[in-house]
Amino acid sequence: MPKKILVVDDDPDILDAVTMILESRGYQVVTAQDGIEGLANLKAENPDLMILDLMMPKMDGWAVCKELQDPRWSKYRDIPILILTSVREEASRRRYELETGLELDVDDYVEKPFSPDILLERVGRLIAKREKA
């Protein structure tokens, strides 16, 4: 059974690139272009991993992370989140803490522009970690 990855990003070029990279390794990819669609696909598809951009229209990645802290989403709490964004990690963690008073609870963080090898290595590690759990 191929592992399913949900990629949430508003940039169609990034979605295409990430989809190609992941499919080249046999992953099944589901995409969404904003946080609202991302959360809907999280429920509908129950993926093994979510790759999430931070800067998006309608509902950004920070808002998605905040929403997932709600008890109604507890069923999806064990799905790892990999942030893929052009925002520097330190800046985005600080913004999230200021806005929510919480720590940004994500499993990994990759800054754009990214190398396909690094992305695949991080994805593989998170999926392996989840299988062990």
The first five atom37 places (N, CA, C, CB, O) and aatype in JSON, in Angstrom:
{
  "aatype": [12, 14, 11, 11, 9, 10, 19, 19, 3, 3, 3, 14, 3, 9, 10, 3, 0, 19, 16, 12, 9, 10, 6, 15, 1, 7, 18, 5, 19, 19, 16, 0, 5, 3, 7, 9, 6, 7, 10, 0, 2, 10, 11, 0, 6, 2, 14, 3, 10, 12, 9, 10, 3, 10, 12, 12, 14, 11, 12, 3, 7, 17, 0, 19, 4, 11, 6, 10, 5, 3, 14, 1, 17, 15, 11, 18, 1, 3, 9, 14, 9, 10, 9, 10, 16, 15, 19, 1, 6, 6, 0, 15, 1, 1, 1, 18, 6, 10, 6, 16, 7, 10, 6, 10, 3, 19, 3, 3, 18, 19, 6, 11, 14, 13, 15, 14, 3, 9, 10, 10, 6, 1, 19, 7, 1, 10, 9, 0, 11, 1, 6, 11, 0],
  "atom_mask": [
    [1, 1, 1, 1, 1],
    [1, 1, 1, 1, 1],
    [1, 1, 1, 1, 1],
    [1, 1, 1, 1, 1],
    [1, 1, 1, 1, 1],
    [1, 1, 1, 1, 1],
    [1, 1, 1, 1, 1],
    [1, 1, 1, 1, 1],
    [1, 1, 1, 1, 1],
    [1, 1, 1, 1, 1],
    [1, 1, 1, 1, 1],
    [1, 1, 1, 1, 1],
    [1, 1, 1, 1, 1],
    [1, 1, 1, 1, 1],
    [1, 1, 1, 1, 1],
    [1, 1, 1, 1, 1],
    [1, 1, 1, 1, 1],
    [1, 1, 1, 1, 1],
    [1, 1, 1, 1, 1],
    [1, 1, 1, 1, 1],
    [1, 1, 1, 1, 1],
    [1, 1, 1, 1, 1],
    [1, 1, 1, 1, 1],
    [1, 1, 1, 1, 1],
    [1, 1, 1, 1, 1],
    [1, 1, 1, 0, 1],
    [1, 1, 1, 1, 1],
    [1, 1, 1, 1, 1],
    [1, 1, 1, 1, 1],
    [1, 1, 1, 1, 1],
    [1, 1, 1, 1, 1],
    [1, 1, 1, 1, 1],
    [1, 1, 1, 1, 1],
    [1, 1, 1, 1, 1],
    [1, 1, 1, 0, 1],
    [1, 1, 1, 1, 1],
    [1, 1, 1, 1, 1],
    [1, 1, 1, 0, 1],
    [1, 1, 1, 1, 1],
    [1, 1, 1, 1, 1],
    [1, 1, 1, 1, 1],
    [1, 1, 1, 1, 1],
    [1, 1, 1, 1, 1],
    [1, 1, 1, 1, 1],
    [1, 1, 1, 1, 1],
    [1, 1, 1, 1, 1],
    [1, 1, 1, 1, 1],
    [1, 1, 1, 1, 1],
    [1, 1, 1, 1, 1],
    [1, 1, 1, 1, 1],
    [1, 1, 1, 1, 1],
    [1, 1, 1, 1, 1],
    [1, 1, 1, 1, 1],
    [1, 1, 1, 1, 1],
    [1, 1, 1, 1, 1],
    [1, 1, 1, 1, 1],
    [1, 1, 1, 1, 1],
    [1, 1, 1, 1, 1],
    [1, 1, 1, 1, 1],
    [1, 1, 1, 1, 1],
    [1, 1, 1, 0, 1],
    [1, 1, 1, 1, 1],
    [1, 1, 1, 1, 1],
    [1, 1, 1, 1, 1],
    [1, 1, 1, 1, 1],
    [1, 1, 1, 1, 1],
    [1, 1, 1, 1, 1],
    [1, 1, 1, 1, 1],
    [1, 1, 1, 1, 1],
    [1, 1, 1, 1, 1],
    [1, 1, 1, 1, 1],
    [1, 1, 1, 1, 1],
    [1, 1, 1, 1, 1],
    [1, 1, 1, 1, 1],
    [1, 1, 1, 1, 1],
    [1, 1, 1, 1, 1],
    [1, 1, 1, 1, 1],
    [1, 1, 1, 1, 1],
    [1, 1, 1, 1, 1],
    [1, 1, 1, 1, 1],
    [1, 1, 1, 1, 1],
    [1, 1, 1, 1, 1],
    [1, 1, 1, 1, 1],
    [1, 1, 1, 1, 1],
    [1, 1, 1, 1, 1],
    [1, 1, 1, 1, 1],
    [1, 1, 1, 1, 1],
    [1, 1, 1, 1, 1],
    [1, 1, 1, 1, 1],
    [1, 1, 1, 1, 1],
    [1, 1, 1, 1, 1],
    [1, 1, 1, 1, 1],
    [1, 1, 1, 1, 1],
    [1, 1, 1, 1, 1],
    [1, 1, 1, 1, 1],
    [1, 1, 1, 1, 1],
    [1, 1, 1, 1, 1],
    [1, 1, 1, 1, 1],
    [1, 1, 1, 1, 1],
    [1, 1, 1, 1, 1],
    [1, 1, 1, 0, 1],
    [1, 1, 1, 1, 1],
    [1, 1, 1, 1, 1],
    [1, 1, 1, 1, 1],
    [1, 1, 1, 1, 1],
    [1, 1, 1, 1, 1],
    [1, 1, 1, 1, 1],
    [1, 1, 1, 1, 1],
    [1, 1, 1, 1, 1],
    [1, 1, 1, 1, 1],
    [1, 1, 1, 1, 1],
    [1, 1, 1, 1, 1],
    [1, 1, 1, 1, 1],
    [1, 1, 1, 1, 1],
    [1, 1, 1, 1, 1],
    [1, 1, 1, 1, 1],
    [1, 1, 1, 1, 1],
    [1, 1, 1, 1, 1],
    [1, 1, 1, 1, 1],
    [1, 1, 1, 1, 1],
    [1, 1, 1, 1, 1],
    [1, 1, 1, 1, 1],
    [1, 1, 1, 1, 1],
    [1, 1, 1, 0, 1],
    [1, 1, 1, 1, 1],
    [1, 1, 1, 1, 1],
    [1, 1, 1, 1, 1],
    [1, 1, 1, 1, 1],
    [1, 1, 1, 1, 1],
    [1, 1, 1, 1, 1],
    [1, 1, 1, 1, 1],
    [1, 1, 1, 1, 1],
    [1, 1, 1, 1, 1]
  ],
  "atom_positions": [
    [[0.86, -1.2, 0.0], [0.0, 0.0, 0.0], [0.9, 1.25, 0.0], [-0.97, 0.0, 1.25], [1.64, 1.46, 0.96]],
    [[0.84, 2.08, -1.04], [1.71, 3.26, -1.05], [1.29, 4.25, 0.03], [1.68, 3.95, -2.43], [0.1, 4.39, 0.33]],
    [[2.26, 4.92, 0.61], [1.97, 5.92, 1.63], [1.38, 7.16, 0.97], [3.25, 6.29, 2.43], [1.78, 7.56, -0.12]],
    [[0.4, 7.75, 1.66], [-0.31, 8.91, 1.1], [0.17, 10.18, 1.78], [-1.84, 8.75, 1.27], [0.23, 10.27, 3.0]],
    [[0.51, 11.18, 0.96], [1.01, 12.45, 1.48], [0.13, 13.59, 0.99], [2.48, 12.68, 1.05], [-0.15, 13.71, -0.21]],
    [[-0.3, 14.41, 1.92], [-1.1, 15.59, 1.6], [-0.16, 16.79, 1.51], [-2.22, 15.83, 2.66], [0.54, 17.1, 2.48]],
    [[-0.15, 17.46, 0.36], [0.7, 18.64, 0.17], [-0.2, 19.87, 0.06], [1.59, 18.49, -1.11], [-1.05, 19.96, -0.82]],
    [[-0.01, 20.82, 0.98], [-0.84, 22.02, 1.03], [0.03, 23.24, 0.72], [-1.54, 22.17, 2.43], [0.87, 23.63, 1.53]],
    [[-0.18, 23.83, -0.45], [0.62, 24.98, -0.88], [-0.19, 25.74, -1.93], [2.02, 24.54, -1.44], [-0.84, 25.13, -2.77]],
    [[-0.14, 27.07, -1.89], [-0.94, 27.84, -2.86], [-0.2, 28.06, -4.17], [-1.34, 29.19, -2.26], [-0.78, 28.61, -5.11]],
    [[1.06, 27.66, -4.26], [1.84, 27.85, -5.48], [1.76, 26.6, -6.35], [3.31, 28.2, -5.15], [2.3, 25.56, -5.98]],
    [[1.09, 26.69, -7.53], [0.92, 25.5, -8.38], [2.26, 24.9, -8.81], [0.1, 25.86, -9.61], [2.36, 23.68, -8.97]],
    [[3.28, 25.73, -9.0], [4.59, 25.21, -9.41], [5.21, 24.35, -8.3], [5.54, 26.36, -9.77], [5.79, 23.3, -8.56]],
    [[5.06, 24.81, -7.07], [5.57, 24.03, -5.93], [4.78, 22.72, -5.82], [5.48, 24.85, -4.6], [5.36, 21.66, -5.62]],
    [[3.45, 22.82, -5.94], [2.63, 21.6, -5.87], [3.08, 20.59, -6.93], [1.13, 21.94, -6.05], [3.23, 19.41, -6.64]],
    [[3.29, 21.07, -8.16], [3.72, 20.18, -9.24], [5.08, 19.55, -8.93], [3.79, 20.94, -10.57], [5.27, 18.35, -9.08]],
    [[6.02, 20.4, -8.49], [7.37, 19.92, -8.22], [7.38, 18.88, -7.09], [8.29, 21.09, -7.87], [7.98, 17.82, -7.22]],
    [[6.7, 19.21, -6.0], [6.68, 18.3, -4.85], [5.97, 17.0, -5.22], [5.98, 18.97, -3.63], [6.41, 15.91, -4.84]],
    [[4.87, 17.12, -5.97], [4.14, 15.92, -6.4], [5.04, 15.02, -7.24], [2.88, 16.32, -7.21], [5.08, 13.81, -7.03]],
    [[5.76, 15.6, -8.19], [6.66, 14.81, -9.05], [7.75, 14.12, -8.23], [7.31, 15.71, -10.12], [8.03, 12.94, -8.43]],
    [[8.35, 14.87, -7.31], [9.41, 14.32, -6.46], [8.88, 13.14, -5.65], [9.99, 15.41, -5.52], [9.51, 12.08, -5.59]],
    [[7.73, 13.32, -5.02], [7.18, 12.29, -4.15], [6.7, 11.07, -4.96], [6.02, 12.85, -3.32], [6.91, 9.93, -4.56]],
    [[6.04, 11.34, -6.09], [5.54, 10.23, -6.91], [6.69, 9.41, -7.49], [4.65, 10.75, -8.04], [6.54, 8.22, -7.75]],
    [[7.85, 10.07, -7.69], [9.01, 9.34, -8.22], [9.48, 8.26, -7.23], [10.17, 10.31, -8.53], [10.17, 7.32, -7.62]],
    [[9.09, 8.41, -5.97], [9.44, 7.42, -4.94], [8.24, 6.54, -4.57], [9.97, 8.11, -3.7], [8.28, 5.81, -3.58]],
    [[7.19, 6.62, -5.38], [6.05, 5.73, -5.15], [5.04, 6.2, -4.13], [0.0, 0.0, 0.0], [4.15, 5.44, -3.75]],
    [[5.15, 7.44, -3.67], [4.14, 7.96, -2.75], [2.89, 8.36, -3.53], [4.69, 9.17, -1.95], [2.96, 8.75, -4.69]],
    [[1.75, 8.24, -2.86], [0.5, 8.75, -3.43], [0.34, 10.18, -2.91], [-0.75, 7.84, -3.04], [0.48, 10.42, -1.71]],
    [[0.04, 11.13, -3.8], [0.0, 12.53, -3.39], [-1.4, 13.11, -3.57], [1.01, 13.36, -4.19], [-2.04, 12.94, -4.61]],
    [[-1.86, 13.81, -2.54], [-3.11, 14.55, -2.57], [-2.72, 16.01, -2.33], [-4.17, 14.02, -1.49], [-1.89, 16.28, -1.47]],
    [[-3.31, 16.94, -3.08], [-2.92, 18.34, -2.91], [-4.09, 19.22, -2.47], [-2.33, 18.88, -4.21], [-5.26, 18.87, -2.62]],
    [[-3.72, 20.37, -1.92], [-4.7, 21.4, -1.55], [-4.0, 22.75, -1.7], [-5.25, 21.19, -0.07], [-2.78, 22.84, -1.53]],
    [[-4.78, 23.8, -2.02], [-4.17, 25.1, -2.3], [-4.36, 26.13, -1.19], [-4.74, 25.65, -3.56], [-3.9, 27.27, -1.32]],
    [[-5.02, 25.76, -0.11], [-5.11, 26.64, 1.06], [-5.46, 25.78, 2.27], [-6.17, 27.79, 0.85], [-5.77, 24.59, 2.14]],
    [[-5.41, 26.4, 3.44], [-5.62, 25.65, 4.67], [-7.0, 25.03, 4.8], [0.0, 0.0, 0.0], [-7.14, 23.96, 5.38]],
    [[-8.02, 25.7, 4.27], [-9.39, 25.17, 4.37], [-9.49, 23.86, 3.59], [-10.42, 26.21, 3.84], [-10.0, 22.86, 4.09]],
    [[-9.0, 23.91, 2.35], [-8.99, 22.72, 1.51], [-8.08, 21.64, 2.12], [-8.53, 23.07, 0.07], [-8.37, 20.45, 2.05]],
    [[-6.97, 22.1, 2.71], [-6.04, 21.18, 3.35], [-6.69, 20.39, 4.48], [0.0, 0.0, 0.0], [-6.53, 19.18, 4.56]],
    [[-7.43, 21.09, 5.34], [-8.1, 20.41, 6.45], [-9.2, 19.47, 5.95], [-8.69, 21.43, 7.42], [-9.4, 18.39, 6.5]],
    [[-9.91, 19.9, 4.9], [-10.95, 19.03, 4.32], [-10.32, 17.75, 3.78], [-11.72, 19.77, 3.18], [-10.86, 16.66, 3.97]],
    [[-9.17, 17.88, 3.1], [-8.49, 16.7, 2.56], [-7.86, 15.84, 3.65], [-7.42, 17.13, 1.56], [-7.73, 14.63, 3.49]],
    [[-7.47, 16.47, 4.74], [-6.95, 15.72, 5.87], [-8.02, 14.75, 6.37], [-6.48, 16.67, 7.01], [-7.76, 13.58, 6.63]],
    [[-9.24, 15.28, 6.5], [-10.37, 14.44, 6.95], [-10.74, 13.39, 5.92], [-11.59, 15.32, 7.25], [-10.94, 12.22, 6.25]],
    [[-10.83, 13.82, 4.65], [-11.3, 12.92, 3.59], [-10.29, 11.82, 3.28], [-11.6, 13.72, 2.33], [-10.67, 10.69, 3.0]],
    [[-9.0, 12.16, 3.32], [-7.97, 11.24, 2.83], [-7.18, 10.53, 3.93], [-7.02, 11.99, 1.95], [-6.57, 9.49, 3.68]],
    [[-7.19, 11.09, 5.14], [-6.43, 10.53, 6.26], [-5.0, 10.13, 5.84], [-7.16, 9.31, 6.84], [-4.64, 8.96, 5.9]],
    [[-4.2, 11.11, 5.41], [-2.87, 10.8, 4.87], [-1.88, 10.32, 5.93], [-2.3, 12.03, 4.17], [-2.16, 10.4, 7.13]],
    [[-0.73, 9.82, 5.49], [0.33, 9.39, 6.39], [1.22, 10.55, 6.82], [1.17, 8.31, 5.73], [1.97, 10.45, 7.79]],
    [[1.13, 11.66, 6.08], [1.98, 12.82, 6.34], [1.36, 14.04, 5.67], [3.43, 12.58, 5.83], [0.77, 13.94, 4.6]],
    [[1.51, 15.21, 6.32], [1.07, 16.45, 5.68], [2.27, 17.36, 5.5], [-0.04, 17.15, 6.53], [3.01, 17.63, 6.45]],
    [[2.47, 17.85, 4.27], [3.48, 18.85, 3.97], [2.73, 20.17, 3.83], [4.31, 18.5, 2.65], [1.84, 20.31, 2.99]],
    [[3.1, 21.15, 4.66], [2.28, 22.35, 4.81], [3.09, 23.62, 4.58], [1.64, 22.38, 6.18], [4.14, 23.82, 5.2]],
    [[2.6, 24.46, 3.68], [3.17, 25.79, 3.47], [2.58, 26.71, 4.55], [2.87, 26.34, 2.01], [1.49, 26.44, 5.06]],
    [[3.29, 27.77, 4.9], [2.77, 28.7, 5.9], [2.01, 29.86, 5.26], [3.89, 29.24, 6.75], [0.93, 30.22, 5.72]],
    [[2.58, 30.46, 4.21], [1.98, 31.65, 3.61], [0.98, 31.27, 2.54], [3.07, 32.57, 3.03], [1.37, 30.96, 1.41]],
    [[-0.31, 31.28, 2.89], [-1.36, 30.93, 1.93], [-2.56, 31.83, 2.14], [-1.77, 29.44, 2.06], [-2.76, 32.37, 3.23]],
    [[-3.38, 32.0, 1.08], [-4.62, 32.79, 1.25], [-5.67, 32.0, 2.02], [-5.18, 33.2, -0.13], [-5.49, 30.81, 2.29]],
    [[-6.74, 32.65, 2.37], [-7.9, 32.08, 3.07], [-7.55, 31.6, 4.47], [-8.49, 30.92, 2.27], [-8.03, 32.15, 5.46]],
    [[-6.69, 30.57, 4.55], [-6.29, 30.05, 5.86], [-4.84, 29.64, 5.73], [-7.2, 28.84, 6.34], [-4.52, 28.72, 4.98]],
    [[-3.95, 30.3, 6.47], [-2.53, 29.99, 6.31], [-2.1, 28.79, 7.16], [-1.69, 31.21, 6.68], [-2.89, 28.23, 7.92]],
    [[-0.85, 28.42, 7.01], [-0.34, 27.24, 7.7], [-0.34, 27.37, 9.22], [0.0, 0.0, 0.0], [-0.55, 26.39, 9.93]],
    [[-0.1, 28.6, 9.71], [-0.16, 28.8, 11.16], [-1.57, 28.5, 11.68], [0.25, 30.24, 11.52], [-1.74, 27.85, 12.71]],
    [[-2.57, 28.98, 10.94], [-3.96, 28.76, 11.35], [-4.32, 27.27, 11.3], [-4.93, 29.56, 10.45], [-5.08, 26.79, 12.13]],
    [[-3.76, 26.56, 10.32], [-3.99, 25.1, 10.24], [-3.41, 24.43, 11.49], [-3.35, 24.5, 8.94], [-4.07, 23.59, 12.11]],
    [[-2.18, 24.78, 11.85], [-1.55, 24.19, 13.04], [-2.36, 24.48, 14.29], [-0.12, 24.72, 13.2], [-2.53, 23.62, 15.16]],
    [[-2.87, 25.71, 14.38], [-3.68, 26.09, 15.54], [-4.98, 25.29, 15.57], [-3.99, 27.62, 15.51], [-5.39, 24.78, 16.62]],
    [[-5.63, 25.17, 14.42], [-6.88, 24.42, 14.33], [-6.69, 22.96, 14.75], [-7.43, 24.48, 12.88], [-7.55, 22.37, 15.42]],
    [[-5.56, 22.38, 14.37], [-5.3, 20.97, 14.69], [-5.09, 20.73, 16.18], [-4.09, 20.49, 13.92], [-5.13, 19.58, 16.63]],
    [[-4.88, 21.8, 16.96], [-4.77, 21.64, 18.41], [-6.14, 21.44, 19.05], [-4.08, 22.87, 19.02], [-6.24, 20.99, 20.2]],
    [[-7.2, 21.76, 18.31], [-8.56, 21.63, 18.83], [-8.87, 20.15, 19.05], [-9.6, 22.28, 17.86], [-8.53, 19.32, 18.2]],
    [[-9.51, 19.8, 20.17], [-9.83, 18.39, 20.45], [-10.63, 17.7, 19.34], [-10.62, 18.31, 21.74], [-10.55, 16.48, 19.19]],
    [[-11.38, 18.47, 18.56], [-12.15, 17.85, 17.47], [-11.25, 17.2, 16.43], [-13.03, 18.9, 16.79], [-11.68, 16.33, 15.68]],
    [[-9.98, 17.63, 16.4], [-9.03, 17.09, 15.41], [-8.11, 16.03, 16.02], [-8.2, 18.22, 14.83], [-7.14, 15.62, 15.39]],
    [[-8.43, 15.58, 17.24], [-7.49, 14.69, 17.94], [-7.23, 13.39, 17.18], [-8.02, 14.36, 19.34], [-6.17, 12.78, 17.31]],
    [[-8.21, 12.97, 16.38], [-8.06, 11.75, 15.57], [-6.89, 11.86, 14.58], [-9.36, 11.47, 14.81], [-6.32, 10.84, 14.18]],
    [[-6.54, 13.08, 14.21], [-5.49, 13.3, 13.2], [-4.18, 13.75, 13.83], [-5.95, 14.33, 12.16], [-3.23, 14.11, 13.13]],
    [[-4.14, 13.74, 15.15], [-3.0, 14.31, 15.86], [-1.7, 13.56, 15.58], [-3.28, 14.31, 17.33], [-0.62, 14.15, 15.66]],
    [[-1.79, 12.28, 15.26], [-0.55, 11.51, 15.05], [-0.03, 11.61, 13.61], [-0.78, 10.06, 15.41], [0.98, 10.99, 13.27]],
    [[-0.73, 12.39, 12.76], [-0.23, 12.57, 11.39], [0.91, 13.6, 11.44], [-1.39, 13.05, 10.41], [0.69, 14.74, 11.86]],
    [[2.12, 13.2, 11.03], [3.24, 14.15, 11.11], [3.04, 15.34, 10.16], [4.55, 13.44, 10.78], [2.45, 15.2, 9.09]],
    [[3.54, 16.49, 10.58], [3.47, 17.7, 9.76], [4.89, 18.15, 9.44], [2.68, 18.84, 10.49], [5.71, 18.35, 10.33]],
    [[5.15, 18.31, 8.15], [6.42, 18.87, 7.7], [6.11, 20.24, 7.09], [7.14, 17.92, 6.65], [5.37, 20.34, 6.12]],
    [[6.67, 21.27, 7.67], [6.47, 22.62, 7.13], [7.46, 22.82, 5.98], [6.66, 23.72, 8.24], [8.66, 22.58, 6.12]],
    [[6.93, 23.28, 4.84], [7.78, 23.58, 3.68], [7.45, 25.02, 3.29], [7.53, 22.57, 2.46], [6.38, 25.29, 2.74]],
    [[8.38, 25.94, 3.56], [8.04, 27.35, 3.41], [9.27, 28.2, 3.14], [7.33, 27.86, 4.65], [10.4, 27.76, 3.38]],
    [[9.05, 29.4, 2.64], [10.17, 30.33, 2.44], [10.4, 31.19, 3.69], [9.91, 31.23, 1.22], [11.35, 31.97, 3.75]],
    [[9.53, 31.04, 4.69], [9.69, 31.79, 5.93], [10.76, 31.11, 6.79], [8.33, 31.9, 6.71], [10.71, 29.89, 6.97]],
    [[11.7, 31.85, 7.31], [12.73, 31.24, 8.14], [12.11, 30.64, 9.4], [13.81, 32.27, 8.51], [11.19, 31.21, 9.99]],
    [[12.63, 29.49, 9.78], [12.03, 28.73, 10.88], [11.86, 29.55, 12.16], [12.86, 27.51, 11.17], [10.8, 29.55, 12.78]],
    [[12.91, 30.24, 12.55], [12.88, 31.0, 13.79], [11.77, 32.05, 13.77], [14.24, 31.68, 14.04], [11.04, 32.23, 14.74]],
    [[11.65, 32.75, 12.63], [10.63, 33.79, 12.49], [9.22, 33.21, 12.57], [10.81, 34.55, 11.17], [8.34, 33.78, 13.21]],
    [[9.01, 32.08, 11.92], [7.65, 31.53, 11.91], [7.28, 30.94, 13.27], [7.52, 30.47, 10.82], [6.13, 31.02, 13.68]],
    [[8.25, 30.36, 13.95], [7.97, 29.84, 15.3], [7.61, 30.99, 16.25], [9.18, 29.05, 15.85], [6.7, 30.87, 17.07]],
    [[8.34, 32.09, 16.11], [8.09, 33.24, 16.99], [6.69, 33.82, 16.7], [9.18, 34.32, 16.8], [5.95, 34.15, 17.62]],
    [[6.37, 33.94, 15.42], [5.05, 34.49, 15.06], [3.94, 33.62, 15.64], [4.89, 34.6, 13.53], [2.96, 34.13, 16.19]],
    [[4.08, 32.3, 15.52], [3.04, 31.39, 16.02], [2.89, 31.54, 17.53], [3.38, 29.92, 15.65], [1.78, 31.59, 18.04]],
    [[4.01, 31.6, 18.24], [3.96, 31.74, 19.69], [3.3, 33.05, 20.1], [5.37, 31.66, 20.28], [2.52, 33.08, 21.04]],
    [[3.62, 34.13, 19.37], [3.01, 35.42, 19.69], [1.5, 35.39, 19.43], [3.66, 36.54, 18.87], [0.73, 35.95, 20.21]],
    [[1.09, 34.74, 18.34], [-0.33, 34.73, 17.98], [-1.15, 33.79, 18.85], [-0.49, 34.35, 16.53], [-2.32, 34.07, 19.13]],
    [[-0.55, 32.69, 19.28], [-1.35, 31.66, 19.94], [-0.95, 31.42, 21.38], [-1.25, 30.37, 19.17], [-1.71, 30.85, 22.16]],
    [[0.26, 31.86, 21.76], [0.76, 31.53, 23.09], [1.23, 30.09, 23.19], [0.0, 0.0, 0.0], [1.59, 29.62, 24.27]],
    [[1.23, 29.38, 22.06], [1.64, 27.98, 22.04], [2.93, 27.82, 21.25], [0.54, 27.09, 21.44], [3.32, 28.7, 20.47]],
    [[3.58, 26.69, 21.45], [4.74, 26.37, 20.64], [4.26, 25.74, 19.34], [5.72, 25.42, 21.41], [3.29, 24.99, 19.33]],
    [[4.95, 26.05, 18.24], [4.58, 25.47, 16.95], [4.93, 23.99, 16.98], [5.31, 26.2, 15.76], [6.1, 23.62, 16.97]],
    [[3.9, 23.14, 17.03], [4.1, 21.71, 17.22], [4.12, 21.0, 15.87], [3.0, 21.12, 18.13], [3.12, 20.42, 15.44]],
    [[5.26, 21.05, 15.2], [5.39, 20.37, 13.91], [6.57, 19.4, 14.0], [5.6, 21.4, 12.74], [7.42, 19.53, 14.87]],
    [[6.59, 18.44, 13.09], [7.59, 17.37, 13.18], [8.89, 17.69, 12.45], [7.01, 16.11, 12.62], [9.95, 17.18, 12.82]],
    [[8.81, 18.53, 11.44], [10.02, 18.9, 10.72], [9.77, 20.19, 9.97], [10.47, 17.77, 9.75], [8.63, 20.63, 9.82]],
    [[10.85, 20.8, 9.49], [10.77, 22.13, 8.9], [11.8, 22.2, 7.78], [11.0, 23.25, 9.97], [12.99, 22.03, 8.03]],
    [[11.34, 22.45, 6.56], [12.25, 22.59, 5.42], [12.01, 23.96, 4.79], [12.05, 21.43, 4.38], [10.87, 24.31, 4.48]],
    [[13.07, 24.72, 4.6], [12.92, 26.06, 4.01], [13.06, 25.98, 2.49], [13.97, 27.03, 4.59], [13.9, 25.26, 1.96]],
    [[12.2, 26.76, 1.78], [12.32, 26.89, 0.33], [13.41, 27.92, 0.03], [10.95, 27.31, -0.32], [13.56, 28.85, 0.82]],
    [[14.16, 27.79, -1.04], [14.16, 26.68, -1.99], [14.76, 25.43, -1.34], [14.94, 27.05, -3.27], [15.68, 25.52, -0.53]],
    [[14.23, 24.27, -1.7], [14.64, 23.03, -1.06], [15.25, 22.08, -2.1], [13.45, 22.35, -0.35], [14.99, 22.2, -3.3]],
    [[16.06, 21.16, -1.62], [16.59, 20.15, -2.52], [15.69, 18.92, -2.47], [18.07, 19.78, -2.14], [15.26, 18.52, -1.38]],
    [[15.4, 18.32, -3.61], [14.55, 17.12, -3.64], [15.07, 16.01, -2.71], [14.45, 16.58, -5.06], [14.29, 15.33, -2.06]],
    [[16.39, 15.84, -2.66], [16.95, 14.79, -1.81], [16.64, 15.02, -0.34], [18.46, 14.72, -2.01], [16.29, 14.1, 0.4]],
    [[16.77, 16.28, 0.08], [16.49, 16.59, 1.49], [15.01, 16.36, 1.78], [16.87, 18.06, 1.82], [14.66, 15.78, 2.81]],
    [[14.15, 16.8, 0.87], [12.72, 16.61, 1.07], [12.4, 15.11, 1.21], [11.93, 17.22, -0.1], [11.68, 14.71, 2.13]],
    [[12.92, 14.3, 0.3], [12.65, 12.85, 0.34], [13.2, 12.2, 1.6], [13.25, 12.17, -0.89], [12.58, 11.31, 2.18]],
    [[14.36, 12.66, 2.02], [14.97, 12.09, 3.23], [14.11, 12.41, 4.45], [16.42, 12.63, 3.44], [13.87, 11.54, 5.29]],
    [[13.65, 13.66, 4.56], [12.82, 14.06, 5.71], [11.47, 13.35, 5.69], [12.61, 15.59, 5.71], [10.99, 12.9, 6.73]],
    [[10.86, 13.26, 4.51], [9.57, 12.58, 4.37], [9.71, 11.11, 4.78], [9.05, 12.69, 2.91], [8.91, 10.59, 5.55]],
    [[10.76, 10.47, 4.26], [10.99, 9.06, 4.59], [11.16, 8.84, 6.08], [0.0, 0.0, 0.0], [10.65, 7.88, 6.65]],
    [[11.89, 9.76, 6.71], [12.15, 9.62, 8.15], [10.86, 9.78, 8.96], [13.19, 10.66, 8.62], [10.62, 9.02, 9.89]],
    [[10.03, 10.77, 8.6], [8.78, 10.98, 9.36], [7.82, 9.81, 9.19], [8.1, 12.27, 8.91], [7.15, 9.42, 10.14]],
    [[7.75, 9.26, 7.97], [6.84, 8.14, 7.74], [7.33, 6.9, 8.49], [6.71, 7.84, 6.21], [6.53, 6.15, 9.06]],
    [[8.65, 6.67, 8.49], [9.21, 5.53, 9.23], [8.95, 5.68, 10.73], [10.73, 5.41, 8.97], [8.62, 4.71, 11.42]],
    [[9.1, 6.91, 11.22], [8.88, 7.17, 12.65], [7.42, 6.9, 13.02], [9.27, 8.63, 13.0], [7.14, 6.34, 14.08]],
    [[6.51, 7.3, 12.15], [5.09, 7.09, 12.44], [4.75, 5.6, 12.42], [4.22, 7.84, 11.42], [3.93, 5.14, 13.22]],
    [[5.38, 4.84, 11.51], [5.1, 3.4, 11.45], [5.57, 2.68, 12.7], [5.78, 2.79, 10.23], [4.94, 1.72, 13.15]],
    [[6.67, 3.16, 13.27], [7.19, 2.54, 14.5], [6.28, 2.81, 15.69], [8.59, 3.05, 14.8], [6.13, 1.98, 16.58]],
    [[5.68, 4.0, 15.69], [4.88, 4.45, 16.84], [3.68, 3.54, 17.12], [4.4, 5.87, 16.62], [2.92, 3.79, 18.06]]
  ]
}
